[in-house]
Coordinates of C-alpha atoms in Angstrom, one line a residue:
M281 CA -62.0 -193.0 -196.7
T282 CA -63.7 -189.7 -195.2
D283 CA -60.8 -189.4 -192.5
D284 CA -58.8 -190.2 -195.2
R285 CA -60.1 -186.9 -197.2
A286 CA -59.8 -185.0 -194.0
H287 CA -56.6 -185.3 -193.5
A288 CA -55.6 -184.1 -196.6
N289 CA -57.7 -181.4 -197.0
R290 CA -55.8 -180.1 -193.8
R291 CA -52.6 -180.9 -195.3
Q292 CA -54.2 -179.6 -198.1
V293 CA -54.7 -176.0 -195.9
L294 CA -51.2 -175.2 -194.9
Y295 CA -49.9 -175.5 -197.9
W296 CA -52.0 -173.4 -199.9
R297 CA -51.7 -171.0 -196.9
L298 CA -47.9 -171.4 -197.4
L299 CA -47.9 -170.4 -201.0
A300 CA -50.2 -167.9 -200.7
R301 CA -47.6 -166.2 -198.0
L302 CA -44.6 -166.9 -199.7
F303 CA -45.9 -165.0 -202.6
S304 CA -47.5 -162.3 -201.0
P305 CA -46.9 -160.9 -197.0
D306 CA -50.3 -159.8 -197.4
E307 CA -52.7 -162.4 -195.3
Q308 CA -55.1 -164.6 -196.6
P309 CA -58.1 -164.3 -194.0
A310 CA -59.9 -167.5 -194.9
L311 CA -56.3 -169.8 -195.3
E312 CA -55.3 -168.1 -191.8
S313 CA -58.0 -168.7 -189.8
A314 CA -57.9 -172.5 -191.2
S315 CA -54.6 -172.9 -190.8
V316 CA -54.4 -172.6 -187.1
A317 CA -57.7 -175.0 -186.5
V318 CA -55.3 -177.2 -188.2
V319 CA -52.2 -176.1 -185.6
D320 CA -54.7 -176.4 -182.6
D321 CA -56.0 -179.3 -182.7
L322 CA -52.9 -180.8 -183.4
G323 CA -51.6 -179.7 -180.4
L324 CA -48.9 -177.5 -182.1
P325 CA -48.5 -173.8 -180.9
A326 CA -49.3 -171.1 -183.0
A327 CA -45.9 -169.5 -183.6
L328 CA -45.5 -172.2 -186.3
L329 CA -48.1 -170.1 -188.6
D330 CA -45.9 -166.5 -187.6
P331 CA -42.9 -165.5 -189.7
T332 CA -41.5 -163.4 -187.5
V333 CA -40.7 -166.0 -185.3
S334 CA -37.4 -167.6 -185.2
V335 CA -37.6 -171.2 -185.3
D336 CA -35.1 -171.8 -182.6
T337 CA -37.5 -169.4 -181.0
V338 CA -39.9 -171.8 -181.2
V339 CA -38.5 -175.2 -180.7
Q340 CA -36.5 -173.1 -177.4
R341 CA -40.3 -173.1 -176.1
F342 CA -41.2 -176.7 -177.6
P343 CA -37.9 -178.5 -177.0
A344 CA -39.8 -181.8 -178.6
L345 CA -40.3 -180.2 -181.8
A346 CA -36.3 -180.3 -182.6
G347 CA -36.7 -184.4 -182.3
E348 CA -39.5 -184.0 -185.1
L349 CA -37.3 -180.2 -187.8
R350 CA -34.1 -182.8 -187.8
D351 CA -34.3 -185.2 -190.9
L352 CA -37.5 -183.6 -191.4
L353 CA -37.6 -183.7 -195.4
A354 CA -35.1 -186.3 -195.7
A355 CA -37.6 -188.7 -194.7
D356 CA -39.9 -190.3 -197.4
P357 CA -43.1 -188.9 -197.2
D358 CA -45.4 -191.6 -197.7
T359 CA -43.3 -193.5 -195.0
P360 CA -44.7 -192.1 -191.1
A361 CA -41.2 -193.2 -189.9
G362 CA -40.0 -190.6 -186.5
A363 CA -43.8 -190.2 -186.1
G364 CA -43.9 -191.2 -182.6
P365 CA -47.2 -192.0 -180.7
F366 CA -48.9 -189.6 -183.5
R367 CA -51.4 -192.0 -186.2
P368 CA -49.6 -191.9 -189.3
H369 CA -52.4 -189.5 -190.8
E370 CA -51.8 -187.2 -188.0
A371 CA -48.5 -187.7 -188.5
E372 CA -48.4 -186.3 -192.2
V373 CA -50.5 -183.7 -190.8
R374 CA -47.7 -182.3 -188.2
R375 CA -45.0 -182.9 -191.4
A376 CA -46.7 -180.5 -193.2
A377 CA -46.9 -178.0 -190.5
L378 CA -43.2 -178.2 -189.4
A379 CA -42.2 -178.2 -193.1
S380 CA -44.4 -175.4 -194.0
K381 CA -42.6 -172.9 -191.2
L382 CA -39.2 -174.3 -192.3
L383 CA -39.6 -173.4 -196.2
L384 CA -41.6 -169.7 -195.2
N385 CA -39.4 -168.7 -192.6
V386 CA -36.3 -169.4 -194.7
F387 CA -37.7 -169.2 -198.7
A388 CA -39.8 -165.5 -197.3
T389 CA -36.9 -162.8 -197.1
G390 CA -39.5 -160.2 -198.1
A391 CA -37.5 -156.9 -199.4
G392 CA -35.9 -153.4 -198.0
E393 CA -33.2 -153.2 -196.0
V394 CA -32.4 -155.9 -193.8
S395 CA -30.9 -155.9 -190.3
A396 CA -28.0 -158.1 -188.8
G397 CA -30.4 -159.6 -186.2
Q398 CA -32.4 -160.5 -189.1
L399 CA -29.5 -161.9 -191.1
A400 CA -28.3 -163.6 -188.4
R401 CA -32.1 -165.1 -187.7
W402 CA -32.1 -166.3 -191.0
Q403 CA -29.2 -168.5 -191.3
A404 CA -29.8 -170.2 -187.9
D405 CA -33.4 -170.9 -189.8
A406 CA -31.5 -172.0 -192.9
G407 CA -29.6 -174.5 -190.9
W408 CA -32.2 -175.9 -189.6
F409 CA -33.8 -176.3 -192.9
E410 CA -30.5 -177.9 -193.6
Q411 CA -31.2 -180.2 -190.3
A412 CA -34.2 -181.0 -192.1
C413 CA -32.9 -182.4 -195.0
G414 CA -30.3 -184.6 -193.2
V415 CA -27.1 -182.9 -193.4
A416 CA -25.2 -180.5 -190.5
P417 CA -26.1 -176.8 -190.8
G418 CA -24.0 -174.6 -193.4
E419 CA -23.8 -177.6 -195.3
L420 CA -26.0 -177.2 -198.4
R421 CA -24.4 -173.9 -198.6
R422 CA -21.6 -174.7 -198.6
D423 CA -21.9 -177.5 -201.8
G424 CA -23.2 -174.9 -203.8
T425 CA -25.4 -176.9 -206.0
G426 CA -29.3 -177.2 -206.1
L427 CA -30.5 -176.5 -203.3
G428 CA -27.7 -175.0 -201.4
A429 CA -27.2 -172.6 -204.5
T430 CA -30.5 -171.4 -204.1
L431 CA -30.2 -171.0 -200.0
A432 CA -26.4 -169.3 -200.9
G433 CA -28.2 -166.6 -203.4
L434 CA -30.9 -165.8 -200.8
E435 CA -28.2 -165.8 -198.3
G436 CA -26.2 -163.2 -200.1
D437 CA -29.0 -161.5 -201.1
L438 CA -29.7 -160.6 -197.5
V439 CA -26.5 -159.5 -197.2
R440 CA -26.6 -157.7 -199.5
R441 CA -29.4 -155.3 -198.1
M442 CA -28.0 -154.8 -195.1
R443 CA -26.4 -151.9 -194.4
L444 CA -22.8 -153.7 -193.7
R445 CA -21.0 -150.2 -192.3
E446 CA -23.3 -149.0 -189.8
V447 CA -23.1 -152.6 -188.3
L448 CA -19.9 -153.1 -188.5
A449 CA -19.5 -149.8 -187.2
D450 CA -21.5 -150.9 -183.8
P451 CA -19.5 -154.0 -181.6
V452 CA -23.3 -155.5 -180.0
L453 CA -24.5 -155.6 -183.6
A454 CA -21.2 -157.0 -185.3
A455 CA -21.4 -159.9 -182.6
R456 CA -24.3 -160.7 -183.9
L457 CA -23.3 -161.5 -187.4
T458 CA -22.7 -165.2 -188.6
P459 CA -19.5 -165.4 -190.8
S460 CA -20.6 -166.7 -194.3
M461 CA -19.4 -166.7 -198.4
S462 CA -21.5 -164.0 -199.2
L463 CA -20.7 -161.7 -195.8
I464 CA -17.1 -162.5 -196.6
E465 CA -17.4 -160.9 -200.2
Q466 CA -18.9 -157.9 -199.0
L467 CA -16.3 -157.2 -196.5
L468 CA -13.5 -158.4 -198.9
R469 CA -14.9 -155.8 -201.4
D470 CA -15.6 -153.4 -198.7
K471 CA -12.4 -153.3 -196.8
A472 CA -10.8 -150.2 -198.3
N473 CA -13.2 -147.9 -197.1
L474 CA -13.8 -149.2 -193.3
S475 CA -11.5 -147.8 -190.6
G476 CA -11.4 -148.0 -186.6
V477 CA -13.9 -150.7 -184.9
A478 CA -15.6 -150.9 -188.3
L479 CA -12.1 -152.6 -189.9
A480 CA -11.6 -154.7 -186.8
N481 CA -14.7 -155.9 -186.4
A482 CA -14.8 -156.4 -190.6
K483 CA -11.2 -158.6 -189.8
S484 CA -12.4 -161.0 -186.8
L485 CA -15.2 -161.4 -188.7
I486 CA -12.7 -162.9 -191.9
R487 CA -10.8 -164.3 -189.3
R488 CA -13.7 -166.3 -188.2
Y489 CA -14.7 -167.6 -191.3
V490 CA -10.9 -168.5 -192.1
D491 CA -10.6 -170.8 -189.4
Q492 CA -14.4 -172.4 -190.1
V493 CA -13.2 -173.0 -193.8
A494 CA -9.6 -174.3 -192.6
E495 CA -11.1 -176.6 -190.4
V496 CA -13.2 -178.7 -193.1
L497 CA -10.9 -178.3 -195.5
R498 CA -8.2 -180.3 -193.3
T499 CA -10.5 -182.9 -192.4
Q500 CA -11.1 -183.4 -195.8
V501 CA -7.1 -183.2 -197.2
A502 CA -6.4 -185.7 -194.2
Q503 CA -9.4 -188.3 -195.3
A504 CA -8.0 -187.7 -199.5
T505 CA -6.1 -190.3 -200.7
V506 CA -2.4 -190.7 -200.3
G507 CA 0.7 -191.9 -202.0
A508 CA 1.5 -195.6 -202.8
V509 CA 3.6 -197.8 -200.1
D510 CA 7.6 -197.2 -201.3
R511 CA 8.8 -200.8 -201.8
S512 CA 12.3 -199.8 -202.2
V513 CA 12.2 -198.6 -198.5
P514 CA 13.0 -201.3 -196.3
P515 CA 10.7 -200.8 -193.4
K516 CA 11.9 -200.2 -190.3
R517 CA 12.3 -203.3 -187.8
V518 CA 10.2 -202.1 -185.5
F519 CA 7.6 -204.1 -183.1
R520 CA 4.8 -201.6 -184.2
N521 CA 5.8 -202.4 -187.7
L522 CA 5.7 -206.3 -187.2
D523 CA 3.4 -208.6 -189.6
L524 CA 2.1 -211.0 -186.8
D525 CA 0.1 -212.8 -190.0
R526 CA 3.2 -213.3 -192.3
T527 CA 5.3 -214.4 -189.7
I528 CA 3.8 -216.7 -188.4
W529 CA 3.2 -218.2 -192.2
Q530 CA 6.3 -218.6 -193.0
N531 CA 7.7 -220.6 -189.9
L532 CA 5.0 -222.8 -189.9
T533 CA 7.2 -225.2 -191.1
N534 CA 9.4 -225.2 -187.6
W535 CA 6.3 -225.8 -185.4
S536 CA 7.4 -228.5 -183.1
P537 CA 4.4 -231.1 -181.9
D538 CA 6.5 -232.3 -178.9
D539 CA 7.1 -228.8 -177.3
E540 CA 3.8 -227.6 -178.9
R541 CA 6.1 -224.2 -179.5
L542 CA 6.4 -222.3 -183.0
Y543 CA 10.1 -221.6 -183.4
V544 CA 11.0 -218.2 -185.6
D545 CA 13.7 -218.1 -187.2
R546 CA 13.0 -214.7 -189.0
L547 CA 10.8 -212.0 -188.4
Y548 CA 8.5 -210.1 -191.2
Y549 CA 7.7 -206.4 -190.9
R550 CA 5.4 -204.5 -192.4
Q551 CA 6.6 -201.3 -195.2
T552 CA 5.3 -198.5 -194.3
A553 CA 7.4 -195.8 -196.0
R554 CA 5.5 -193.4 -198.3
R555 CA 6.3 -192.7 -201.6
T556 CA 7.5 -188.8 -201.9
T557 CA 9.1 -186.5 -204.3
P558 CA 10.3 -183.0 -203.2
S559 CA 7.2 -181.5 -204.7
R560 CA 6.5 -177.4 -206.0
L561 CA 2.8 -176.2 -205.8
I562 CA 1.9 -173.4 -207.3
V563 CA -1.3 -172.0 -207.3
V564 CA -2.4 -169.5 -209.7
V565 CA -6.0 -167.4 -209.0
D566 CA -8.3 -165.6 -210.6
Q567 CA -9.0 -162.8 -208.5
S568 CA -11.5 -160.7 -210.5
G569 CA -15.2 -160.5 -209.3
S570 CA -16.8 -163.7 -210.6
M571 CA -13.9 -166.2 -208.9
V572 CA -14.7 -164.6 -205.2
D573 CA -15.3 -168.1 -203.4
S574 CA -12.5 -169.6 -205.1
M575 CA -9.9 -167.0 -204.1
V576 CA -11.0 -167.6 -201.1
N577 CA -10.9 -171.1 -200.8
C578 CA -8.1 -172.3 -202.4
T579 CA -6.4 -169.5 -200.3
I580 CA -7.2 -171.1 -197.3
L581 CA -6.4 -174.4 -199.8
A582 CA -2.5 -173.4 -200.4
S583 CA -1.8 -172.3 -196.6
I584 CA -2.6 -176.2 -195.6
F585 CA -1.0 -177.8 -198.1
A586 CA 1.8 -175.0 -197.4
G587 CA 2.0 -176.9 -194.2
L588 CA 2.6 -180.4 -195.4
P589 CA 6.7 -182.0 -195.5
K590 CA 8.4 -181.6 -198.7
V591 CA 5.5 -179.3 -200.6
D592 CA 7.0 -175.9 -201.8
V593 CA 3.8 -174.0 -201.9
H594 CA 3.5 -170.6 -204.2
L595 CA 0.3 -168.6 -204.3
I596 CA -0.6 -165.8 -207.1
A597 CA -3.9 -163.8 -208.0
Y598 CA -4.6 -161.6 -210.4
D599 CA -6.6 -159.7 -212.5
T600 CA -5.2 -157.2 -214.8
R601 CA -1.8 -157.0 -212.2
A602 CA 0.3 -160.1 -210.8
L603 CA 0.3 -160.2 -207.0
D604 CA 3.1 -163.0 -205.8
L605 CA 1.6 -163.6 -202.2
T606 CA 3.5 -166.6 -201.5
P607 CA 5.5 -164.5 -198.3
W608 CA 1.8 -165.0 -196.7
V609 CA 0.8 -168.5 -198.1
H610 CA 0.5 -169.7 -194.4
D611 CA -1.7 -166.9 -193.1
P612 CA -4.8 -166.6 -195.9
F613 CA -6.1 -164.2 -193.5
E614 CA -3.2 -162.3 -194.5
V615 CA -3.4 -163.0 -198.0
L616 CA -7.2 -162.2 -198.6
L617 CA -6.7 -158.5 -197.0
R618 CA -4.0 -158.1 -199.1
T619 CA -6.5 -158.6 -202.0
N620 CA -8.6 -156.9 -204.6
L621 CA -11.4 -158.4 -205.4
G622 CA -12.9 -157.1 -209.3
G623 CA -11.3 -155.9 -212.1
G624 CA -11.0 -157.5 -215.5
N625 CA -8.3 -160.3 -216.8
D626 CA -4.9 -160.5 -218.3
G627 CA -3.8 -164.0 -217.7
P628 CA -0.3 -163.8 -219.7
V629 CA 0.7 -161.3 -217.1
A630 CA 0.4 -164.4 -214.3
M631 CA 2.2 -166.5 -216.3
A632 CA 4.8 -164.2 -216.4
L633 CA 5.1 -164.5 -212.8
A634 CA 4.5 -168.3 -212.1
R635 CA 6.8 -169.4 -215.1
P636 CA 10.4 -168.8 -212.7
K637 CA 9.3 -170.9 -210.3
I638 CA 8.9 -173.6 -212.7
T639 CA 12.6 -175.2 -212.0
E640 CA 12.3 -178.6 -212.2
P641 CA 8.9 -179.5 -214.2
R642 CA 8.3 -182.7 -213.5
H643 CA 7.9 -182.3 -209.8
T644 CA 5.9 -178.8 -210.1
V645 CA 2.1 -178.4 -210.4
L646 CA 0.6 -175.7 -211.3
V647 CA -3.0 -175.0 -210.8
W648 CA -4.7 -172.4 -212.9
I649 CA -8.3 -171.5 -211.0
S650 CA -10.8 -169.4 -213.5
D651 CA -13.2 -168.8 -215.4
F652 CA -10.8 -167.9 -218.6
Y653 CA -12.7 -165.5 -220.2
E654 CA -9.6 -163.8 -221.3
F655 CA -11.3 -162.0 -224.7
D656 CA -8.0 -161.0 -226.5
R657 CA -5.7 -162.7 -224.2
S658 CA -7.2 -165.9 -224.8
Q659 CA -4.3 -167.8 -227.2
P660 CA -1.6 -165.7 -226.0
L661 CA -2.3 -167.6 -222.2
F662 CA -3.2 -171.2 -223.8
D663 CA -0.2 -171.2 -225.8
G664 CA 1.5 -170.2 -222.5
I665 CA -0.1 -173.2 -220.3
E666 CA 0.7 -175.2 -223.6
A667 CA 4.1 -174.9 -223.1
V668 CA 4.4 -175.3 -219.5
H669 CA 2.3 -178.8 -219.7
R670 CA 4.5 -180.0 -222.5
S671 CA 7.7 -178.7 -220.4
G672 CA 6.1 -181.8 -218.4
V673 CA 4.6 -180.0 -214.9
R674 CA 1.2 -181.5 -214.3
F675 CA -1.2 -178.8 -214.9
I676 CA -4.6 -178.8 -213.3
P677 CA -7.3 -175.8 -215.0
V678 CA -10.2 -175.5 -212.5
G679 CA -13.1 -172.9 -213.6
S680 CA -14.6 -173.7 -210.0
V681 CA -13.9 -174.5 -206.2
N682 CA -16.9 -172.7 -205.4
S683 CA -19.4 -172.9 -202.1
S684 CA -21.9 -170.9 -203.3
G685 CA -23.4 -171.4 -207.0
H686 CA -22.3 -172.9 -210.3
Q687 CA -19.4 -171.4 -212.4
S688 CA -19.2 -170.5 -215.4
V689 CA -15.7 -171.5 -217.6
N690 CA -15.3 -170.2 -221.3
P691 CA -15.8 -172.8 -224.0
W692 CA -12.8 -171.8 -226.1
F693 CA -10.8 -173.0 -223.0
R694 CA -13.1 -175.0 -222.2
Q695 CA -12.3 -177.4 -225.3
R696 CA -8.9 -176.7 -225.9
F697 CA -8.1 -178.2 -222.5
K698 CA -9.8 -181.4 -223.2
D699 CA -7.9 -181.6 -226.1
L700 CA -4.9 -181.2 -224.5
G701 CA -5.9 -183.9 -222.0
T702 CA -6.1 -181.8 -218.9
P703 CA -10.0 -180.9 -218.6
V704 CA -11.0 -178.7 -216.6
I705 CA -11.7 -179.5 -212.8
S706 CA -15.3 -178.1 -211.9
G707 CA -17.5 -177.9 -208.8
H708 CA -16.9 -178.7 -205.2
I709 CA -13.2 -178.1 -204.1
R710 CA -13.1 -181.9 -202.5
K711 CA -12.5 -183.0 -206.1
L712 CA -9.1 -180.6 -206.2
V713 CA -8.2 -181.7 -202.6
T714 CA -8.1 -185.4 -204.2
E715 CA -6.1 -184.1 -207.3
L716 CA -3.2 -182.8 -205.4
K717 CA -3.0 -184.7 -203.0
T718 CA -2.6 -187.7 -205.4
F719 CA 0.4 -185.8 -206.6
L720 CA 1.9 -184.0 -203.5
T721 CA 2.4 -187.2 -200.8

């Protein structure tokens, strides 16, 4: 019992020290010296207690710790799984020391200006924290819910505190930046004030981020449910479509016991043709300041669906004006460079641009991404949406396809869309991917 209490006290020292440093940058001498003694007794490096030393640096110097850090926070804290050669109580104290390092480096972001190097270091540390939670680096921040929303908020605050224009003007510093949604938002807002080297570096960062997100979304599109097999299309009579089991079953009456052979009168083939309908996808995106994530994600998603066969994709962005971005829909990078984030909302203006594109309502899906705060234009916009829906268009209202937090949706619109039988989709972009692919393929 005495030994158990000693280990519990050691863990408590580490956690009290963590809380003290999270709420105040000033060291508490008693907690610091006690924590140093605990870490030293465990055979762990003192760098675990130094918030100025990145997790990457610790792992580079002590590679064996990498395995202990991964899934560290995903495991049951009462189960010493993965403790390796350490006794259960010792493993618990080690876990407390390693967890304290991750939590301190990620959540104690301080105040004042931030350099590109500090941002890159924090992003790397956040990646280790996400691995400790059992997911890939960046996954929690992309998910944008719960703990992921908190991480994305911290990242956004660091980006806002950075002198971005000065960093972009220096190719060495710009190369140290890691693309993130928060950084892309800042770049899109400030692109009109950039020129020369700074503008070139900003474009390079936006392109890198677009390519990264596009790779993830292509995988999600490929994995989403596809259209049903079209039984009206005769199967192709080729060897790869041969249904061997059915062929044997249907010809069993032709079995010859004397010859010990099965004589086949007819071959059976699998039907593989999918039911496809030439479809038009019209995506309308609110580009006001509150919808940055949706603008970036849906622009990239529209470009992916534009690459599918027999899908005619149109893209419209709006604030108080509407802009037809269809000519550039295959290149989300060019689309983003042509958007101007911020401003008010005028949904009826966007509807006036979208309606002429609806030529075959039954073969058209209209995706409208907005928080739907239209104020005095709420009723006119809803009247237009209701008319389009009743004409046979598949209308999909989307309140959020974000990666960095929750999106508020106007309750007035939310209720009316529900009454219309088209409830608002809100949450992770995977929901929209599934909805669209089910309709289009």
